[in-house]
mmCIF file of C-alpha atoms in Angstrom:
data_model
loop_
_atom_site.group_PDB
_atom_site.id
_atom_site.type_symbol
_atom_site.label_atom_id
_atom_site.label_comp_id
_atom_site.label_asym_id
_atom_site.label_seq_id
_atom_site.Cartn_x
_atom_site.Cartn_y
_atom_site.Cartn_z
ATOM 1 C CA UNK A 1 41.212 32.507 5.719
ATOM 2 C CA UNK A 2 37.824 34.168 7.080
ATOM 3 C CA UNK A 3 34.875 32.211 7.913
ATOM 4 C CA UNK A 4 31.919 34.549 8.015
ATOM 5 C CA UNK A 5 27.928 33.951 8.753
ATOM 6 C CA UNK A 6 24.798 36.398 8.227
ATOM 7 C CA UNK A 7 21.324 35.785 7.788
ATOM 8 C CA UNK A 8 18.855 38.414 6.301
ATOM 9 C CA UNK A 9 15.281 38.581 5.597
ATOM 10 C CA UNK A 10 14.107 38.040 1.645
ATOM 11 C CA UNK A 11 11.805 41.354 0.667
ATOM 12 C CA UNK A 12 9.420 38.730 -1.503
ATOM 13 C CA UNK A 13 9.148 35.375 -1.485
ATOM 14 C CA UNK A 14 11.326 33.782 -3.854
ATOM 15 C CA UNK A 15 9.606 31.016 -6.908
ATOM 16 C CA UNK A 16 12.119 27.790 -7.366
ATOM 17 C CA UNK A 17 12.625 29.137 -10.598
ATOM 18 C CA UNK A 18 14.204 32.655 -8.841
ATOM 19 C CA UNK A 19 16.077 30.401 -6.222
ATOM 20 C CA UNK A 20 17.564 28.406 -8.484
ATOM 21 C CA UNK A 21 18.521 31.530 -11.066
ATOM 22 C CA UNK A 22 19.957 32.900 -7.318
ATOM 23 C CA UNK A 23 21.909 29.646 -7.103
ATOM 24 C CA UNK A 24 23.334 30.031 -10.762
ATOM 25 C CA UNK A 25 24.460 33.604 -10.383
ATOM 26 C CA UNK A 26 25.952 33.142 -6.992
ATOM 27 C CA UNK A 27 28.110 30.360 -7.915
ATOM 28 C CA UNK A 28 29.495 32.124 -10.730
ATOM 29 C CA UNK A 29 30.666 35.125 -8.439
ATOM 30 C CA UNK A 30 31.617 32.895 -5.676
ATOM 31 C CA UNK A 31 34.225 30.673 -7.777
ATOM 32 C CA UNK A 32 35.479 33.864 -9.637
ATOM 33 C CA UNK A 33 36.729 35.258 -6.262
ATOM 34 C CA UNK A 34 37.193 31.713 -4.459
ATOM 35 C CA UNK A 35 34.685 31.507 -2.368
ATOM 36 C CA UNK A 36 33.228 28.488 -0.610
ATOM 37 C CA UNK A 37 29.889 27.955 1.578
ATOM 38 C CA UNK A 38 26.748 27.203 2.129
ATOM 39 C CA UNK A 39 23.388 29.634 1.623
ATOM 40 C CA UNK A 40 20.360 28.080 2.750
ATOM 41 C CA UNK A 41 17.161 29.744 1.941
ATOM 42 C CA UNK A 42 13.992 28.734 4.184
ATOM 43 C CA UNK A 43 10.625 30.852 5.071
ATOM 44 C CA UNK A 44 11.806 33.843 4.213
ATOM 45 C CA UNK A 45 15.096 33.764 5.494
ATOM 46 C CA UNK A 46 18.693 33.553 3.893
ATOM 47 C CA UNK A 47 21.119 32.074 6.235
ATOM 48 C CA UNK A 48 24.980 31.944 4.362
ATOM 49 C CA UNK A 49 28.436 30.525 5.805
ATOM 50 C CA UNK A 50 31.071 32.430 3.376
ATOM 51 C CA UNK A 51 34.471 30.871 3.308
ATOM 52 C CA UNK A 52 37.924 31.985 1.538
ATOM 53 C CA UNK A 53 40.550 35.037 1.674
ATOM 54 C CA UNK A 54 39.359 37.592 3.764
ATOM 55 C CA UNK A 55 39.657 40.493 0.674
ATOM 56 C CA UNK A 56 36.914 37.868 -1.156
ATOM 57 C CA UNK A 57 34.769 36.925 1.700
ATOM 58 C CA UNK A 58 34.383 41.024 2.886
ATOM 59 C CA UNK A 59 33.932 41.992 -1.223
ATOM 60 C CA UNK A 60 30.990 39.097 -1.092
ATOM 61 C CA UNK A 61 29.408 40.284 2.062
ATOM 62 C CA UNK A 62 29.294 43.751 0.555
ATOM 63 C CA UNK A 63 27.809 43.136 -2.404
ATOM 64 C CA UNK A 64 25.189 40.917 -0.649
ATOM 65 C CA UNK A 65 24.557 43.822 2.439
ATOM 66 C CA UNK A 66 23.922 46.147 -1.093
ATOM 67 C CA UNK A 67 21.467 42.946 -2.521
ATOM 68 C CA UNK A 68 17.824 44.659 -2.789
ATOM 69 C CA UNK A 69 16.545 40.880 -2.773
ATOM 70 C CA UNK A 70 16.446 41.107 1.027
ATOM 71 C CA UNK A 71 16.973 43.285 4.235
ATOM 72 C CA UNK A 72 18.223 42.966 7.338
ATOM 73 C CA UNK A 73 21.733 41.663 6.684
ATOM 74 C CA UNK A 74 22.984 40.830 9.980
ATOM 75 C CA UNK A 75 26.823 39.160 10.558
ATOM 76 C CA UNK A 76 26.325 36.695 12.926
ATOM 77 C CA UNK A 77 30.056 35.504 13.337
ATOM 78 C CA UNK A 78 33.234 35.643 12.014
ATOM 79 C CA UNK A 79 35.968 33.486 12.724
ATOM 80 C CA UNK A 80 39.742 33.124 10.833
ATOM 81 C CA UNK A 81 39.774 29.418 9.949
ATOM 82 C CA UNK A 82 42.915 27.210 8.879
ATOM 83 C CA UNK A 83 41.812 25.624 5.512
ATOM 84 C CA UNK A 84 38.516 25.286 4.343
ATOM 85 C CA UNK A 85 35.452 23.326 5.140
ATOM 86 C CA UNK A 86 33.164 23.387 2.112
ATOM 87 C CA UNK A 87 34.390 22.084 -1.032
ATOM 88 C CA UNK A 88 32.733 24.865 -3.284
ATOM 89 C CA UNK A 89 29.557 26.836 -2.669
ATOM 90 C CA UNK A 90 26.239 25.619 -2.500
ATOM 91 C CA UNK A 91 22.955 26.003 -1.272
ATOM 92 C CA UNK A 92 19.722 24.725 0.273
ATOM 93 C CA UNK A 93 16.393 25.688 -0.296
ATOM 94 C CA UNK A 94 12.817 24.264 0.939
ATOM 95 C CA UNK A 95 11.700 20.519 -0.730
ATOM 96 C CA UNK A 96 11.850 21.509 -4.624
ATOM 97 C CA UNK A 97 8.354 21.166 -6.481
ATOM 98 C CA UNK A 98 10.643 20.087 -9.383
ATOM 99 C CA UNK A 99 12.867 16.832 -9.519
ATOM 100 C CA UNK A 100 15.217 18.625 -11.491
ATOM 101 C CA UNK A 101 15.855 21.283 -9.692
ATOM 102 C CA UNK A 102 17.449 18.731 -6.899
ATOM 103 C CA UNK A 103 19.904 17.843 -9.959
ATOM 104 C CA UNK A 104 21.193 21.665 -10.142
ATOM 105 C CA UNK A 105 24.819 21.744 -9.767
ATOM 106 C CA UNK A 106 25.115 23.434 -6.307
ATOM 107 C CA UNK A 107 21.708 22.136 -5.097
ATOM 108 C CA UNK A 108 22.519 21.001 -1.591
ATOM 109 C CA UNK A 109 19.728 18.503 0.635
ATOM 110 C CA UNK A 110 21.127 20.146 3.796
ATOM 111 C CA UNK A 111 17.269 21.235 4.653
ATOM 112 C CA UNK A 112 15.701 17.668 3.569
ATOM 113 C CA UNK A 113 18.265 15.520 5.789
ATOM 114 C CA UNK A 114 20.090 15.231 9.202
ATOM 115 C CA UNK A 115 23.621 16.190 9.031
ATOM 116 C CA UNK A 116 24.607 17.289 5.382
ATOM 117 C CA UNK A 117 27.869 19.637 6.736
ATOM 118 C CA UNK A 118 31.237 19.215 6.221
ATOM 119 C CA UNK A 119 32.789 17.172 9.155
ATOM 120 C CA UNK A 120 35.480 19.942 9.730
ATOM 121 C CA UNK A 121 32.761 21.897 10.697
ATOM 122 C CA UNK A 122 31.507 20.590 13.532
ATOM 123 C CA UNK A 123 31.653 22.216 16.823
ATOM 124 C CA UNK A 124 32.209 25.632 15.169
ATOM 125 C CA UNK A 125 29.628 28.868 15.447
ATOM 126 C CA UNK A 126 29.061 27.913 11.494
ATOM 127 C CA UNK A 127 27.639 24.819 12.459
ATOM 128 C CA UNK A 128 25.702 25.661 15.541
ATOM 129 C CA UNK A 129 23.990 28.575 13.527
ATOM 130 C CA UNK A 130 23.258 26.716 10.205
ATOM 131 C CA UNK A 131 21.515 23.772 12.764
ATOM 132 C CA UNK A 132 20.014 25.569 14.606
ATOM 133 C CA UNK A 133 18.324 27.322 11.056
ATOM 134 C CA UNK A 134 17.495 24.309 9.993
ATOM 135 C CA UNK A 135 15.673 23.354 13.094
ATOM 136 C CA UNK A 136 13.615 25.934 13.522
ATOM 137 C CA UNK A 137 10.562 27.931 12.529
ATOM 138 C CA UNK A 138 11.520 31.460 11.254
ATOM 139 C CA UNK A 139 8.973 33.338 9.403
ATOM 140 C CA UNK A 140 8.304 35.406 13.013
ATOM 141 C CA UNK A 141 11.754 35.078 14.463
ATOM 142 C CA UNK A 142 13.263 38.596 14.112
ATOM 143 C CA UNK A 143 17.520 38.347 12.634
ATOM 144 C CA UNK A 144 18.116 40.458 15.868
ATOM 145 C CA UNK A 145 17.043 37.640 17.958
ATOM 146 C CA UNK A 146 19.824 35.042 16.705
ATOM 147 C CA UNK A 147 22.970 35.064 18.075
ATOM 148 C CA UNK A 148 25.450 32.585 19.717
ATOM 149 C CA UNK A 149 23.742 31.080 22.590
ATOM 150 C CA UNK A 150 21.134 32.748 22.691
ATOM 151 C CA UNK A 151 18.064 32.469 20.747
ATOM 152 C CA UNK A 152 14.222 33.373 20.585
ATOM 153 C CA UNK A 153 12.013 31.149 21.772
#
């Protein structure tokens, strides 16, 4: 099984109502080919953790390098993993002007709280990466700057 993370820069900035139509679609592609993960969408940025067979994961990543929604698509780590840590796929995005929006199947609070990640996850470059997202300001932090250890200032 392949664990595999990218982040990539979003070519406009995306309404609630286009995040959440994102969400929809996305979830319908990743359960067809049994995918699991986490996208989180903040300032401008996509940051994704794709889990599942490695044929699935690499057909997923393709389609999303091909994605005109954004640019820059940038692997950040791969890693073959023993089972999987995400139950399905979901994702994150900014606070939600719209209380039902948090009530979207797939809607994840992984931006509004501490923690929020599967606890087979922790230690791994999945985890590191998707905190250290989280806990920072991106809108001028170029993808090329992000890597394992090493990060822009």
């Amino acid at each position: 099984m392949l664990s595999l993370v990218y982040m990539s820069v979003a070519v406009d900035d995306l309404t609630d109502a286009q995040l959440v139509d994102l969400l929809r679609d996305a979830r319908l592609k990743n359960d067809a080919l049994g995918v699991s993960g986490l996208l989180v969408a903040k300032e401008g940025r996509f940051m994704q953790v794709l889990e599942g067979p490695a044929w699935s994961v690499e057909d997923r990543f393709g389609a999303i390098q091909r994605d005109p929604r954004h640019i820059d698509v940038r692997s950040l780590s791969r890693e073959d993993i023993a089972a999987r840590r995400f139950d399905g796929w979901s994702m994150a995005f900014g606070n939600p002007s719209d209380a039902e929006l948090r009530d979207e199947p797939g809607f994840s609070d992984f931006l509004q709280r501490r923690g929020g990640l599967p606890a087979g996850l922790s230690g791994s470059p999945a985890d590191w990466l998707l905190r250290w997202f989280r806990g920072r300001e991106l809108r001028d932090t170029p993808v090329e700057a992000v890597s394992l250890g090493r990060h822009a200032a």
